[in-house]
mmCIF file of C-alpha atoms in Angstrom:
data_model
loop_
_atom_site.group_PDB
_atom_site.id
_atom_site.type_symbol
_atom_site.label_atom_id
_atom_site.label_comp_id
_atom_site.label_asym_id
_atom_site.label_seq_id
_atom_site.Cartn_x
_atom_site.Cartn_y
_atom_site.Cartn_z
ATOM 1 C CA MET A 1 -0.007 -0.009 0.016
ATOM 2 C CA LEU A 2 2.763 2.437 0.959
ATOM 3 C CA TRP A 3 4.781 1.483 -2.146
ATOM 4 C CA THR A 4 1.754 2.133 -4.380
ATOM 5 C CA SER A 5 1.076 5.482 -2.799
ATOM 6 C CA VAL A 6 4.680 6.627 -3.279
ATOM 7 C CA CYS A 7 4.723 5.523 -6.887
ATOM 8 C CA ARG A 8 1.456 7.214 -7.694
ATOM 9 C CA ALA A 9 2.719 10.405 -6.057
ATOM 10 C CA GLN A 10 5.945 10.289 -8.064
ATOM 11 C CA GLY A 11 4.030 9.616 -11.312
ATOM 12 C CA GLU A 12 1.811 12.542 -10.778
ATOM 13 C CA GLY A 13 4.606 14.793 -9.759
ATOM 14 C CA VAL A 14 2.824 15.722 -6.650
ATOM 15 C CA TRP A 15 3.970 15.029 -3.122
ATOM 16 C CA ASN A 16 1.635 14.847 -0.211
ATOM 17 C CA THR A 17 1.795 13.646 3.365
ATOM 18 C CA GLN A 18 -0.511 10.636 2.934
ATOM 19 C CA PRO A 19 2.295 8.091 2.456
ATOM 20 C CA PHE A 20 3.948 9.496 5.547
ATOM 21 C CA GLN A 21 0.797 9.198 7.549
ATOM 22 C CA ASP A 22 0.129 5.757 6.243
ATOM 23 C CA SER A 23 3.641 4.715 7.280
ATOM 24 C CA ILE A 24 3.132 6.010 10.856
ATOM 25 C CA GLN A 25 -0.278 4.456 11.116
ATOM 26 C CA ALA A 26 0.970 1.091 10.008
ATOM 27 C CA GLN A 27 3.879 1.172 12.481
ATOM 28 C CA LEU A 28 1.586 2.285 15.345
ATOM 29 C CA GLU A 29 -0.751 -0.667 14.646
ATOM 30 C CA ALA A 30 2.285 -3.085 14.571
ATOM 31 C CA LEU A 31 3.638 -1.752 17.888
ATOM 32 C CA ASP A 32 2.005 -2.963 21.097
ATOM 33 C CA LEU A 33 1.482 0.474 22.692
ATOM 34 C CA GLY A 34 -1.242 -0.836 24.966
ATOM 35 C CA GLN A 35 1.386 -2.524 27.165
ATOM 36 C CA LEU A 36 3.044 0.836 27.762
ATOM 37 C CA LEU A 37 -0.204 2.735 28.281
ATOM 38 C CA GLU A 38 -1.248 0.217 30.997
ATOM 39 C CA PHE A 39 1.359 1.775 33.305
ATOM 40 C CA THR A 40 -0.548 5.068 33.280
ATOM 41 C CA GLU A 41 -3.148 3.322 35.417
ATOM 42 C CA VAL A 42 -0.786 3.222 38.380
ATOM 43 C CA LEU A 43 -0.374 7.009 38.273
ATOM 44 C CA GLU A 44 -2.478 9.497 40.082
ATOM 45 C CA GLU A 45 -4.995 11.459 38.049
ATOM 46 C CA GLY A 46 -2.945 14.659 38.157
ATOM 47 C CA TYR A 47 0.192 12.968 36.783
ATOM 48 C CA GLN A 48 -1.757 11.216 33.982
ATOM 49 C CA GLU A 49 -2.547 14.589 32.467
ATOM 50 C CA LEU A 50 1.185 15.291 32.024
ATOM 51 C CA LEU A 51 1.814 12.328 29.767
ATOM 52 C CA PRO A 52 2.095 13.066 26.011
ATOM 53 C CA SER A 53 -0.234 11.275 23.737
ATOM 54 C CA LEU A 54 0.854 8.622 21.201
ATOM 55 C CA ASN A 55 -1.882 8.939 18.574
ATOM 56 C CA LEU A 56 -1.431 9.575 14.871
ATOM 57 C CA LYS A 57 -2.909 13.102 14.911
ATOM 58 C CA ASP A 58 -0.469 14.445 17.496
ATOM 59 C CA LEU A 59 2.526 12.674 15.958
ATOM 60 C CA VAL A 60 1.857 14.023 12.506
ATOM 61 C CA SER A 61 1.093 17.599 13.648
ATOM 62 C CA GLY A 62 3.953 17.603 16.064
ATOM 63 C CA THR A 63 1.796 19.362 18.727
ATOM 64 C CA PRO A 64 1.159 16.834 21.480
ATOM 65 C CA ASP A 65 -0.658 17.936 24.620
ATOM 66 C CA ALA A 66 1.847 19.938 26.673
ATOM 67 C CA HIS A 67 1.749 21.442 30.143
ATOM 68 C CA SER A 68 3.639 24.366 31.315
ATOM 69 C CA ALA A 69 6.262 24.298 34.054
ATOM 70 C CA ALA A 70 3.874 26.210 36.241
ATOM 71 C CA ASP A 71 1.247 23.456 35.997
ATOM 72 C CA LEU A 72 3.946 20.904 36.954
ATOM 73 C CA LEU A 73 5.109 22.910 39.930
ATOM 74 C CA THR A 74 1.551 23.412 41.048
ATOM 75 C CA LEU A 75 0.917 19.696 40.856
ATOM 76 C CA LEU A 76 4.122 18.851 42.816
ATOM 77 C CA ALA A 77 3.290 21.471 45.459
ATOM 78 C CA ARG A 78 -0.230 20.123 45.870
ATOM 79 C CA SER A 79 1.125 16.631 46.183
ATOM 80 C CA PHE A 80 3.678 17.657 48.716
ATOM 81 C CA PHE A 81 1.070 19.416 50.955
ATOM 82 C CA GLY A 82 -1.213 16.392 50.514
ATOM 83 C CA GLU A 83 1.506 14.107 51.797
ATOM 84 C CA LEU A 84 2.171 16.510 54.743
ATOM 85 C CA TYR A 85 -1.492 16.214 55.641
ATOM 86 C CA VAL A 86 -1.328 12.493 55.529
ATOM 87 C CA SER A 87 1.814 12.521 57.713
ATOM 88 C CA LEU A 88 0.155 14.604 60.434
ATOM 89 C CA SER A 89 -0.391 11.369 62.426
ATOM 90 C CA LEU A 90 3.350 10.792 62.442
ATOM 91 C CA LEU A 91 3.880 14.357 63.548
ATOM 92 C CA ARG A 92 1.462 13.956 66.466
ATOM 93 C CA GLN A 93 3.009 10.675 67.588
ATOM 94 C CA LEU A 94 6.552 12.074 67.592
ATOM 95 C CA VAL A 95 5.589 15.250 69.361
ATOM 96 C CA VAL A 96 3.620 13.432 72.016
ATOM 97 C CA ILE A 97 6.477 11.007 72.633
ATOM 98 C CA GLY A 98 8.967 13.902 72.913
ATOM 99 C CA ILE A 99 6.782 15.908 75.270
ATOM 100 C CA LEU A 100 6.133 12.842 77.396
ATOM 101 C CA ALA A 101 9.864 12.128 77.587
ATOM 102 C CA ALA A 102 10.531 15.673 78.632
ATOM 103 C CA VAL A 103 7.839 15.523 81.355
ATOM 104 C CA LEU A 104 9.044 12.183 82.703
ATOM 105 C CA GLN A 105 12.594 13.485 82.752
ATOM 106 C CA ARG A 106 11.567 16.551 84.699
ATOM 107 C CA LEU A 107 9.559 14.450 87.194
ATOM 108 C CA SER A 108 12.431 11.998 87.586
ATOM 109 C CA VAL A 109 14.889 14.781 88.351
ATOM 110 C CA SER A 110 12.465 16.155 91.031
ATOM 111 C CA PHE A 111 12.426 12.743 92.715
ATOM 112 C CA GLY A 112 16.204 12.567 92.546
ATOM 113 C CA SER A 113 16.435 9.028 91.331
ATOM 114 C CA ARG A 114 18.837 8.179 88.456
ATOM 115 C CA MET A 115 17.271 4.820 87.967
ATOM 116 C CA VAL A 116 13.818 6.395 87.287
ATOM 117 C CA VAL A 117 15.395 8.876 84.877
ATOM 118 C CA ASP A 118 17.008 6.096 82.917
ATOM 119 C CA LEU A 119 13.895 4.045 82.925
ATOM 120 C CA ALA A 120 11.762 6.895 81.673
ATOM 121 C CA PHE A 121 14.290 7.665 78.901
ATOM 122 C CA ALA A 122 14.432 4.015 77.918
ATOM 123 C CA VAL A 123 10.656 3.647 77.610
ATOM 124 C CA CYS A 124 10.228 6.855 75.558
ATOM 125 C CA PHE A 125 13.309 6.027 73.423
ATOM 126 C CA LEU A 126 12.001 2.600 72.586
ATOM 127 C CA VAL A 127 8.642 3.947 71.619
ATOM 128 C CA LEU A 128 10.273 6.677 69.513
ATOM 129 C CA ALA A 129 12.508 4.082 67.801
ATOM 130 C CA LEU A 130 9.505 1.891 67.055
ATOM 131 C CA VAL A 131 7.586 4.754 65.484
ATOM 132 C CA GLY A 132 10.660 5.742 63.464
ATOM 133 C CA LEU A 133 11.366 2.240 62.185
ATOM 134 C CA GLN A 134 7.770 1.869 61.163
ATOM 135 C CA SER A 135 7.921 5.128 59.144
ATOM 136 C CA PHE A 136 11.219 3.904 57.612
ATOM 137 C CA LYS A 137 9.545 0.629 56.720
ATOM 138 C CA ILE A 138 6.781 2.541 54.951
ATOM 139 C CA ALA A 139 9.330 4.631 53.087
ATOM 140 C CA ALA A 140 11.371 1.612 52.087
ATOM 141 C CA GLY A 141 8.265 -0.145 50.911
ATOM 142 C CA VAL A 142 7.305 2.830 48.805
ATOM 143 C CA ALA A 143 10.832 2.996 47.295
ATOM 144 C CA GLN A 144 10.836 -0.780 46.517
ATOM 145 C CA ASP A 145 7.438 -0.618 44.858
ATOM 146 C CA SER A 146 8.500 2.457 42.859
ATOM 147 C CA VAL A 147 11.751 0.837 41.718
ATOM 148 C CA GLN A 148 9.928 -2.408 40.719
ATOM 149 C CA THR A 149 7.312 -0.408 38.728
ATOM 150 C CA MET A 150 10.080 1.547 36.940
ATOM 151 C CA VAL A 151 11.857 -1.668 36.130
ATOM 152 C CA ASP A 152 8.735 -3.249 34.748
ATOM 153 C CA PHE A 153 8.095 -0.174 32.644
ATOM 154 C CA MET A 154 11.675 -0.259 31.371
ATOM 155 C CA HIS A 155 11.305 -3.959 30.438
ATOM 156 C CA SER A 156 8.217 -2.983 28.386
ATOM 157 C CA LEU A 157 9.876 0.087 26.824
ATOM 158 C CA LEU A 158 13.227 -1.339 25.849
ATOM 159 C CA PRO A 159 11.974 -3.904 23.304
ATOM 160 C CA MET A 160 9.894 -1.206 21.682
ATOM 161 C CA LEU A 161 12.756 1.273 21.503
ATOM 162 C CA SER A 162 15.058 -1.421 20.212
ATOM 163 C CA THR A 163 12.564 -2.300 17.445
ATOM 164 C CA LEU A 164 12.267 1.396 16.490
ATOM 165 C CA LEU A 165 16.034 1.656 16.531
ATOM 166 C CA VAL A 166 16.264 -1.151 14.000
ATOM 167 C CA ALA A 167 13.527 0.561 11.880
ATOM 168 C CA VAL A 168 15.595 3.804 11.632
ATOM 169 C CA GLY A 169 18.698 1.859 10.783
ATOM 170 C CA GLY A 170 20.290 1.476 14.271
ATOM 171 C CA ILE A 171 20.755 -2.228 13.906
ATOM 172 C CA THR A 172 24.133 -2.405 15.595
ATOM 173 C CA SER A 173 22.982 -0.129 18.431
ATOM 174 C CA ALA A 174 19.862 -2.213 19.014
ATOM 175 C CA ALA A 175 21.925 -5.468 19.051
ATOM 176 C CA VAL A 176 24.439 -4.026 21.553
ATOM 177 C CA PHE A 177 22.161 -2.182 23.880
ATOM 178 C CA HIS A 178 19.054 -4.316 24.233
ATOM 179 C CA PRO A 179 20.419 -7.419 25.996
ATOM 180 C CA LEU A 180 22.952 -5.467 28.098
ATOM 181 C CA LEU A 181 20.428 -2.807 29.153
ATOM 182 C CA TRP A 182 17.941 -5.528 30.030
ATOM 183 C CA ALA A 183 20.462 -7.136 32.298
ATOM 184 C CA LEU A 184 21.602 -3.844 33.809
ATOM 185 C CA VAL A 185 18.096 -2.703 34.672
ATOM 186 C CA GLY A 186 17.303 -5.933 36.480
ATOM 187 C CA SER A 187 20.634 -5.794 38.225
ATOM 188 C CA ILE A 188 20.083 -2.250 39.460
ATOM 189 C CA ALA A 189 16.671 -3.128 40.794
ATOM 190 C CA SER A 190 18.066 -6.163 42.728
ATOM 191 C CA LEU A 191 20.950 -4.040 44.021
ATOM 192 C CA VAL A 192 18.644 -1.425 45.502
ATOM 193 C CA GLN A 193 15.943 -3.729 46.812
ATOM 194 C CA ARG A 194 18.035 -6.538 48.208
ATOM 195 C CA LEU A 195 21.276 -4.780 49.296
ATOM 196 C CA LEU A 196 21.116 -1.055 49.600
ATOM 197 C CA LEU A 197 17.764 -0.616 51.435
ATOM 198 C CA PRO A 198 18.603 -3.399 53.970
ATOM 199 C CA LEU A 199 22.025 -1.751 54.476
ATOM 200 C CA ILE A 200 20.294 1.574 55.174
ATOM 201 C CA LEU A 201 17.982 -0.132 57.710
ATOM 202 C CA LEU A 202 20.974 -1.891 59.362
ATOM 203 C CA SER A 203 22.955 1.362 59.675
ATOM 204 C CA THR A 204 19.835 3.012 61.177
ATOM 205 C CA ALA A 205 19.520 0.226 63.743
ATOM 206 C CA PHE A 206 23.203 0.428 64.761
ATOM 207 C CA SER A 207 23.019 4.239 65.068
ATOM 208 C CA LEU A 208 19.885 4.088 67.236
ATOM 209 C CA VAL A 209 21.419 1.495 69.516
ATOM 210 C CA SER A 210 24.445 3.820 70.030
ATOM 211 C CA GLN A 211 22.028 6.560 71.173
ATOM 212 C CA PHE A 212 20.155 4.191 73.493
ATOM 213 C CA SER A 213 23.127 2.888 75.437
ATOM 214 C CA SER A 214 26.697 4.128 75.761
ATOM 215 C CA GLU A 215 27.763 0.534 76.480
ATOM 216 C CA LEU A 216 26.508 -0.630 73.065
ATOM 217 C CA ALA A 217 27.906 2.156 70.925
ATOM 218 C CA PHE A 218 28.179 1.505 67.186
ATOM 219 C CA PRO A 219 28.354 4.949 65.733
ATOM 220 C CA LYS A 220 31.374 4.206 63.543
ATOM 221 C CA LEU A 221 29.703 1.067 62.184
ATOM 222 C CA GLY A 222 26.465 2.855 61.380
ATOM 223 C CA GLY A 223 28.384 5.650 59.621
ATOM 224 C CA LEU A 224 30.447 3.082 57.712
ATOM 225 C CA LEU A 225 27.343 1.367 56.414
ATOM 226 C CA ARG A 226 25.946 4.658 55.217
ATOM 227 C CA GLN A 227 29.176 5.438 53.435
ATOM 228 C CA VAL A 228 29.070 1.986 51.784
ATOM 229 C CA VAL A 229 25.530 2.737 50.478
ATOM 230 C CA ILE A 230 26.633 6.089 49.076
ATOM 231 C CA THR A 231 29.761 4.592 47.503
ATOM 232 C CA ILE A 232 27.818 1.698 45.845
ATOM 233 C CA LEU A 233 25.323 4.167 44.398
ATOM 234 C CA GLY A 234 28.036 6.407 43.063
ATOM 235 C CA VAL A 235 30.042 3.543 41.491
ATOM 236 C CA THR A 236 26.877 2.055 39.967
ATOM 237 C CA PHE A 237 25.907 5.427 38.466
ATOM 238 C CA ILE A 238 29.369 5.979 37.046
ATOM 239 C CA VAL A 239 29.621 2.533 35.538
ATOM 240 C CA PHE A 240 26.141 2.695 34.102
ATOM 241 C CA SER A 241 26.512 6.215 32.594
ATOM 242 C CA GLY A 242 29.964 5.406 31.336
ATOM 243 C CA PHE A 243 28.751 2.323 29.546
ATOM 244 C CA MET A 244 25.811 4.234 27.947
ATOM 245 C CA VAL A 245 27.987 7.121 26.789
ATOM 246 C CA VAL A 246 30.820 5.027 25.357
ATOM 247 C CA ARG A 247 28.501 2.645 23.574
ATOM 248 C CA GLY A 248 26.311 5.470 22.412
ATOM 249 C CA ALA A 249 29.250 7.240 20.842
ATOM 250 C CA ILE A 250 30.441 4.297 18.759
ATOM 251 C CA ALA A 251 27.436 2.235 17.539
ATOM 252 C CA PRO A 252 25.527 5.046 15.693
ATOM 253 C CA ILE A 253 28.556 5.801 13.498
ATOM 254 C CA ALA A 254 28.702 2.218 12.215
ATOM 255 C CA ASP A 255 24.948 2.205 11.656
ATOM 256 C CA GLY A 256 25.006 5.497 9.788
ATOM 257 C CA ILE A 257 27.846 4.436 7.494
ATOM 258 C CA SER A 258 26.219 1.054 6.726
ATOM 259 C CA LEU A 259 22.877 2.682 5.899
ATOM 260 C CA ARG A 260 24.492 5.308 3.648
ATOM 261 C CA THR A 261 26.426 2.660 1.830
ATOM 262 C CA ALA A 262 23.354 0.473 1.332
ATOM 263 C CA LYS A 263 21.329 3.433 0.024
ATOM 264 C CA TYR A 264 24.094 4.437 -2.411
ATOM 265 C CA LEU A 265 24.411 0.912 -3.753
ATOM 266 C CA THR A 266 20.673 0.549 -4.157
ATOM 267 C CA ARG A 267 20.410 3.731 -6.230
ATOM 268 C CA THR A 268 23.496 2.809 -8.319
ATOM 269 C CA ILE A 269 22.833 -0.877 -9.085
ATOM 270 C CA ILE A 270 19.093 -0.474 -9.696
ATOM 271 C CA PRO A 271 18.715 2.954 -11.294
ATOM 272 C CA ILE A 272 14.867 3.405 -11.414
ATOM 273 C CA ALA A 273 13.356 0.877 -9.000
ATOM 274 C CA GLY A 274 16.287 1.394 -6.636
ATOM 275 C CA GLY A 275 15.527 5.128 -6.407
ATOM 276 C CA MET A 276 11.843 4.483 -5.708
ATOM 277 C CA PHE A 277 12.802 1.939 -3.054
ATOM 278 C CA ALA A 278 15.266 4.368 -1.463
ATOM 279 C CA ASP A 279 12.558 7.096 -1.371
ATOM 280 C CA THR A 280 10.061 4.671 0.184
ATOM 281 C CA LEU A 281 12.699 3.741 2.744
ATOM 282 C CA GLU A 282 13.082 7.430 3.572
ATOM 283 C CA VAL A 283 9.367 7.724 4.300
ATOM 284 C CA VAL A 284 9.380 4.614 6.530
ATOM 285 C CA VAL A 285 12.529 5.724 8.368
ATOM 286 C CA GLY A 286 11.027 9.210 8.897
ATOM 287 C CA GLY A 287 7.883 7.732 10.395
ATOM 288 C CA SER A 288 9.863 5.426 12.587
ATOM 289 C CA LEU A 289 12.047 8.216 13.791
ATOM 290 C CA LEU A 290 9.036 10.330 14.699
ATOM 291 C CA ILE A 291 7.422 7.438 16.583
ATOM 292 C CA LYS A 292 10.737 6.604 18.376
ATOM 293 C CA ASN A 293 11.112 10.156 19.570
ATOM 294 C CA ALA A 294 7.524 10.282 20.784
ATOM 295 C CA VAL A 295 7.827 6.949 22.581
ATOM 296 C CA GLY A 296 11.083 8.183 24.151
ATOM 297 C CA ILE A 297 9.518 11.393 25.386
ATOM 298 C CA PHE A 298 6.579 9.370 26.726
ATOM 299 C CA GLY A 299 9.070 7.168 28.542
ATOM 300 C CA LEU A 300 10.973 10.073 30.030
ATOM 301 C CA VAL A 301 7.843 11.726 31.364
ATOM 302 C CA MET A 302 6.543 8.341 32.609
ATOM 303 C CA ILE A 303 9.704 7.747 34.611
ATOM 304 C CA LEU A 304 9.393 11.206 36.040
ATOM 305 C CA CYS A 305 5.759 10.659 37.055
ATOM 306 C CA LEU A 306 6.491 7.175 38.495
ATOM 307 C CA VAL A 307 9.250 8.556 40.782
ATOM 308 C CA ALA A 308 7.611 11.911 41.637
ATOM 309 C CA ALA A 309 4.904 10.641 44.010
ATOM 310 C CA PRO A 310 7.188 8.293 46.086
ATOM 311 C CA LEU A 311 9.851 10.949 46.331
ATOM 312 C CA ILE A 312 7.381 13.536 47.495
ATOM 313 C CA LYS A 313 6.005 11.094 50.107
ATOM 314 C CA VAL A 314 9.453 10.452 51.584
ATOM 315 C CA VAL A 315 10.485 14.109 51.384
ATOM 316 C CA ALA A 316 7.285 14.942 53.357
ATOM 317 C CA MET A 317 8.495 12.441 56.062
ATOM 318 C CA VAL A 318 11.878 14.085 56.163
ATOM 319 C CA PHE A 319 10.196 17.476 56.590
ATOM 320 C CA ILE A 320 8.135 16.050 59.518
ATOM 321 C CA TYR A 321 11.316 14.748 61.277
ATOM 322 C CA LYS A 322 13.046 18.105 60.731
ATOM 323 C CA LEU A 323 10.076 19.943 62.170
ATOM 324 C CA VAL A 324 9.744 17.689 65.186
ATOM 325 C CA GLY A 325 13.443 17.855 65.885
ATOM 326 C CA ALA A 326 13.305 21.663 65.860
ATOM 327 C CA VAL A 327 10.313 21.689 68.218
ATOM 328 C CA LEU A 328 11.716 19.169 70.671
ATOM 329 C CA GLU A 329 15.294 20.311 70.755
ATOM 330 C CA PRO A 330 14.820 22.721 73.704
ATOM 331 C CA LEU A 331 12.648 20.247 75.578
ATOM 332 C CA CYS A 332 14.053 16.740 75.286
ATOM 333 C CA ASP A 333 17.276 14.917 75.970
ATOM 334 C CA LYS A 334 19.720 15.506 73.141
ATOM 335 C CA ARG A 335 19.852 11.775 72.461
ATOM 336 C CA MET A 336 16.191 11.900 71.426
ATOM 337 C CA VAL A 337 16.861 14.692 69.032
ATOM 338 C CA GLN A 338 19.853 12.882 67.600
ATOM 339 C CA SER A 339 17.718 9.827 67.097
ATOM 340 C CA LEU A 340 15.321 11.937 65.062
ATOM 341 C CA GLU A 341 18.280 13.202 63.023
ATOM 342 C CA ILE A 342 19.372 9.577 62.400
ATOM 343 C CA MET A 343 15.908 8.666 61.058
ATOM 344 C CA GLU A 344 15.955 11.839 58.931
ATOM 345 C CA SER A 345 19.352 10.959 57.452
ATOM 346 C CA SER A 346 18.170 7.383 56.682
ATOM 347 C CA LEU A 347 15.166 8.705 54.842
ATOM 348 C CA ILE A 348 17.450 11.030 52.847
ATOM 349 C CA LEU A 349 19.514 7.985 51.818
ATOM 350 C CA VAL A 350 16.294 6.352 50.647
ATOM 351 C CA ILE A 351 15.542 9.472 48.570
ATOM 352 C CA ILE A 352 19.036 9.409 47.061
ATOM 353 C CA ALA A 353 18.763 5.702 46.161
ATOM 354 C CA LEU A 354 15.342 6.145 44.520
ATOM 355 C CA ALA A 355 16.418 9.295 42.637
ATOM 356 C CA THR A 356 19.644 7.673 41.450
ATOM 357 C CA VAL A 357 17.721 4.750 39.938
ATOM 358 C CA ALA A 358 15.262 7.066 38.240
ATOM 359 C CA LEU A 359 18.167 9.203 36.875
ATOM 360 C CA MET A 360 19.901 6.122 35.420
ATOM 361 C CA PHE A 361 16.735 5.022 33.653
ATOM 362 C CA PHE A 362 16.145 8.623 32.535
ATOM 363 C CA LEU A 363 19.690 8.707 31.078
ATOM 364 C CA ALA A 364 19.240 5.289 29.309
ATOM 365 C CA ILE A 365 16.078 6.447 27.589
ATOM 366 C CA THR A 366 17.663 9.775 26.565
ATOM 367 C CA ILE A 367 20.762 8.092 25.101
ATOM 368 C CA LEU A 368 18.697 5.440 23.266
ATOM 369 C CA VAL A 369 16.572 8.220 21.626
ATOM 370 C CA GLY A 370 19.669 10.225 20.755
ATOM 371 C CA ILE A 371 21.352 7.137 19.207
ATOM 372 C CA GLY A 372 18.578 6.729 16.676
ATOM 373 C CA ASN A 373 18.650 10.386 15.761
ATOM 374 C CA LEU A 374 22.470 10.282 15.356
ATOM 375 C CA ALA A 375 22.232 7.203 13.178
ATOM 376 C CA VAL A 376 19.754 8.934 10.861
ATOM 377 C CA PHE A 377 21.932 12.061 10.844
ATOM 378 C CA MET A 378 25.049 10.054 9.944
ATOM 379 C CA ARG A 379 23.047 8.444 7.167
#
């Protein structure tokens, strides 16, 4: 059908956009976009409005639905205050525990009994630690679910981007990136879920024990585990980004040269039919390039939306701990305030881990989209 349309257009001497639209429509029908669009159901309604559409009309016109930066900031601010409202129960629990600890400490000092003071501190500290670990468990669960959802989305997106890379001539790039990226994405998810988050929890436990009793002090061990988490994240990001950049700089050049050679040979060996075939190939490649860029943009925005809500939830928890620490600092024992700071730093590590994973996936999609564009440019 596409070949006939192109031949008819050349015979009449008139070029129109119908072959191009037919090419895009045929490729959209061949691609399983429904699997990608299913992931929009896990997003909140406000975030769903940010996603660009993948229909024929918007792809051809080049004017997909767009939202301004002000709309995005408004949505993020509304989500943040909504999470703060949800976290008010945590705020009340921490404040009540802190005030109760301060009152018990004052009463114990009045009675002049050191044992009563230590007992009161121990009871309040254990309750505070229990509440803090529960909130950390919630944050870690949110992070694990978010990482798993992003990994599932990447596993659905990578085959589609690889197929579109082949369609625009990036055969070498698709062959190199697809299996390795598939393995890297799964490895990163396992690393965060099975190693880094448990290490953060372990470092939090050691640090809290050090605040509870001077005889069981492990402040160095807790700090060491935190440093190990940060180091692993940094090394993983450097290795991942280095692999993507190096591979992305080499493969498109080979693809572009191969396509240019094939196109030249086709026009030279088969003068008339070869030229028509080359022109038809241009139309198909142009449509594939447009779809690939649209799918890439959809993937970038989707990763941003998938990570935004969990990050905002954990950031709201961090804000709660900061606020409670500032309120209770003049009232409570300094060990209670330091315990709040430990929980706060642990949640910040969760934020860093989650943001690093999202950034690596964001970088992978960006480079894959750029590779296809560079291969066509080299052609």
